[in-house]
Coordinates of N, CA and C in Angstrom, one line a residue:
E15 N 55.5 -60.5 70.4 CA 54.9 -60.6 69.0 C 56.2 -60.3 68.0
V16 N 56.0 -61.2 67.1 CA 57.0 -61.1 65.9 C 56.3 -61.4 64.4
Q17 N 56.8 -60.7 63.4 CA 56.3 -61.0 62.1 C 56.7 -62.3 61.6
K18 N 55.7 -63.1 61.0 CA 55.8 -64.3 60.2 C 57.0 -64.3 59.4
G19 N 57.8 -65.2 59.3 CA 59.0 -65.2 58.6 C 59.4 -66.7 58.5
P20 N 60.3 -67.1 57.3 CA 60.8 -68.3 57.4 C 61.9 -68.7 58.2
D21 N 62.0 -69.9 58.7 CA 63.3 -70.5 59.4 C 63.6 -69.6 60.7
L22 N 62.7 -69.2 61.4 CA 63.0 -68.2 62.7 C 63.5 -69.0 63.9
F23 N 64.6 -68.5 64.3 CA 65.2 -69.2 65.4 C 65.5 -68.3 66.6
V24 N 65.6 -68.7 67.9 CA 65.9 -67.9 69.2 C 67.5 -68.1 69.0
S25 N 68.1 -66.9 69.3 CA 69.6 -66.8 69.3 C 69.9 -65.8 70.3
F26 N 71.3 -65.6 70.5 CA 71.6 -64.5 71.4 C 72.4 -63.4 70.4
S27 N 72.4 -62.2 71.0 CA 73.1 -61.0 70.3 C 73.8 -60.2 71.3
N28 N 74.7 -59.5 70.8 CA 75.3 -58.2 71.7 C 75.2 -57.0 70.7
N29 N 74.7 -56.1 71.5 CA 74.5 -54.7 70.9 C 73.7 -54.6 69.6
G30 N 72.8 -55.6 69.4 CA 71.9 -55.7 68.2 C 72.4 -56.6 67.1
N31 N 73.8 -57.2 67.4 CA 74.4 -57.9 66.3 C 74.4 -59.4 66.8
Y32 N 73.8 -60.2 65.9 CA 73.9 -61.6 66.0 C 75.3 -62.2 66.3
V33 N 75.1 -63.0 67.2 CA 76.5 -63.8 67.6 C 76.3 -65.2 66.7
E34 N 77.1 -65.3 65.7 CA 77.2 -66.6 65.0 C 77.2 -67.9 65.9
G35 N 76.4 -68.7 65.5 CA 76.3 -70.1 66.2 C 75.5 -70.2 67.3
T36 N 75.0 -69.0 67.7 CA 73.9 -68.9 69.0 C 72.7 -69.4 68.8
A37 N 72.2 -69.5 67.5 CA 70.8 -69.8 67.2 C 70.6 -71.3 67.8
F38 N 69.5 -71.5 68.7 CA 69.8 -72.9 69.5 C 68.2 -73.6 69.5
A39 N 67.1 -72.6 69.1 CA 65.9 -73.4 69.0 C 65.0 -72.6 68.0
E40 N 64.0 -73.5 67.5 CA 63.1 -73.0 66.5 C 62.1 -72.1 67.4
L41 N 61.7 -71.0 66.5 CA 60.6 -70.1 67.5 C 59.2 -70.9 67.3
K42 N 58.8 -71.1 68.5 CA 57.6 -71.9 68.8 C 56.0 -71.2 68.3
S43 N 56.2 -70.0 68.5 CA 55.1 -69.2 68.2 C 55.4 -67.8 67.8
L44 N 54.6 -67.0 67.0 CA 54.6 -65.7 66.8 C 54.2 -64.7 67.9
T45 N 53.5 -65.2 68.8 CA 52.9 -64.6 69.9 C 53.1 -65.1 71.3
G46 N 52.9 -64.5 72.2 CA 52.7 -65.1 73.7 C 53.9 -65.3 74.2
A47 N 53.8 -65.7 75.7 CA 55.1 -66.2 76.3 C 55.5 -67.5 76.0
Q48 N 56.7 -67.7 76.1 CA 57.4 -69.0 75.5 C 58.5 -69.5 76.3
E49 N 58.9 -70.6 76.6 CA 60.2 -70.9 77.3 C 60.8 -71.8 76.5
Y50 N 62.3 -71.7 76.5 CA 63.3 -72.4 75.8 C 64.4 -72.8 76.7
Q51 N 65.0 -74.0 76.5 CA 66.0 -74.5 77.2 C 67.3 -74.0 76.5
V52 N 68.0 -73.2 77.3 CA 69.4 -72.8 76.7 C 70.3 -74.1 76.8
P53 N 71.1 -74.3 75.7 CA 72.0 -75.4 75.7 C 73.0 -75.1 76.8
N54 N 73.5 -76.3 77.4 CA 74.7 -76.2 78.5 C 75.7 -75.6 78.2
N55 N 76.2 -75.4 76.9 CA 77.5 -74.9 76.4 C 77.4 -73.5 76.1
V56 N 76.2 -72.8 76.5 CA 75.9 -71.3 76.2 C 75.6 -70.7 77.6
N57 N 76.4 -69.5 77.7 CA 76.2 -68.8 78.9 C 75.7 -67.7 78.7
P58 N 74.2 -67.4 79.1 CA 73.6 -66.2 78.5 C 74.3 -65.0 79.4
E59 N 75.0 -65.1 80.3 CA 75.5 -63.9 80.7 C 76.5 -63.2 79.9
E60 N 76.9 -63.9 78.8 CA 77.9 -63.5 78.0 C 77.3 -62.5 76.8
Y61 N 75.8 -62.5 76.8 CA 75.3 -61.9 75.7 C 74.1 -60.6 76.4
S62 N 74.0 -59.7 75.8 CA 72.9 -58.6 76.2 C 71.7 -58.7 75.7
Q63 N 71.3 -59.8 74.6 CA 69.9 -59.6 74.2 C 69.7 -61.1 73.6
V64 N 68.5 -61.4 73.5 CA 67.8 -62.6 72.9 C 67.3 -61.9 71.5
M65 N 67.7 -62.7 70.4 CA 67.3 -62.2 69.2 C 66.5 -63.2 68.3
I66 N 65.6 -62.9 67.8 CA 64.7 -63.8 66.6 C 65.5 -63.9 65.5
W67 N 66.0 -64.8 65.0 CA 67.1 -64.6 63.8 C 66.6 -65.6 62.8
C68 N 66.5 -65.0 61.6 CA 65.9 -65.8 60.2 C 67.2 -66.5 59.6
R69 N 67.4 -67.9 59.8 CA 68.5 -68.5 59.3 C 68.6 -68.4 57.9
E70 N 67.6 -68.5 57.2 CA 67.3 -68.7 55.6 C 67.8 -67.3 55.1
F71 N 67.7 -66.3 55.5 CA 68.0 -64.9 54.9 C 69.0 -64.1 55.7
N72 N 69.6 -65.0 56.8 CA 70.8 -64.3 57.6 C 70.5 -62.8 58.1
T73 N 69.3 -63.0 58.6 CA 68.9 -61.4 59.0 C 68.1 -61.7 60.5
P74 N 68.1 -60.5 61.3 CA 67.3 -60.3 62.3 C 66.0 -60.1 62.2
F75 N 65.0 -60.6 63.1 CA 63.6 -60.2 62.9 C 63.3 -59.2 64.0
T76 N 63.8 -59.4 65.3 CA 63.5 -58.6 66.6 C 64.5 -58.9 67.4
V77 N 64.8 -58.1 68.5 CA 65.5 -58.4 69.7 C 64.9 -57.9 71.0
A78 N 65.4 -58.5 72.2 CA 64.7 -58.1 73.4 C 66.1 -58.0 74.4
A79 N 66.2 -57.2 75.3 CA 67.2 -57.0 76.1 C 67.2 -58.1 77.3
L80 N 68.2 -58.5 77.7 CA 68.4 -59.5 78.9 C 68.6 -58.7 79.9
L81 N 67.7 -58.9 81.1 CA 67.7 -58.2 82.1 C 68.5 -58.9 83.4

């Protein structure tokens, strides 16, 4: 679950820091399980977290660890 916000995208981060250019899909819903296709040019193993990123205000909304 995440708070409502403008221009929310799924992206990758390391140690809580957004990695520029990794926002790859608009958030589908504020709650529940969701699936996204990671672009072929992105290797998820290079990142420690998935982040919900607000592009409009250039700020994170929430992060989840990649296991």
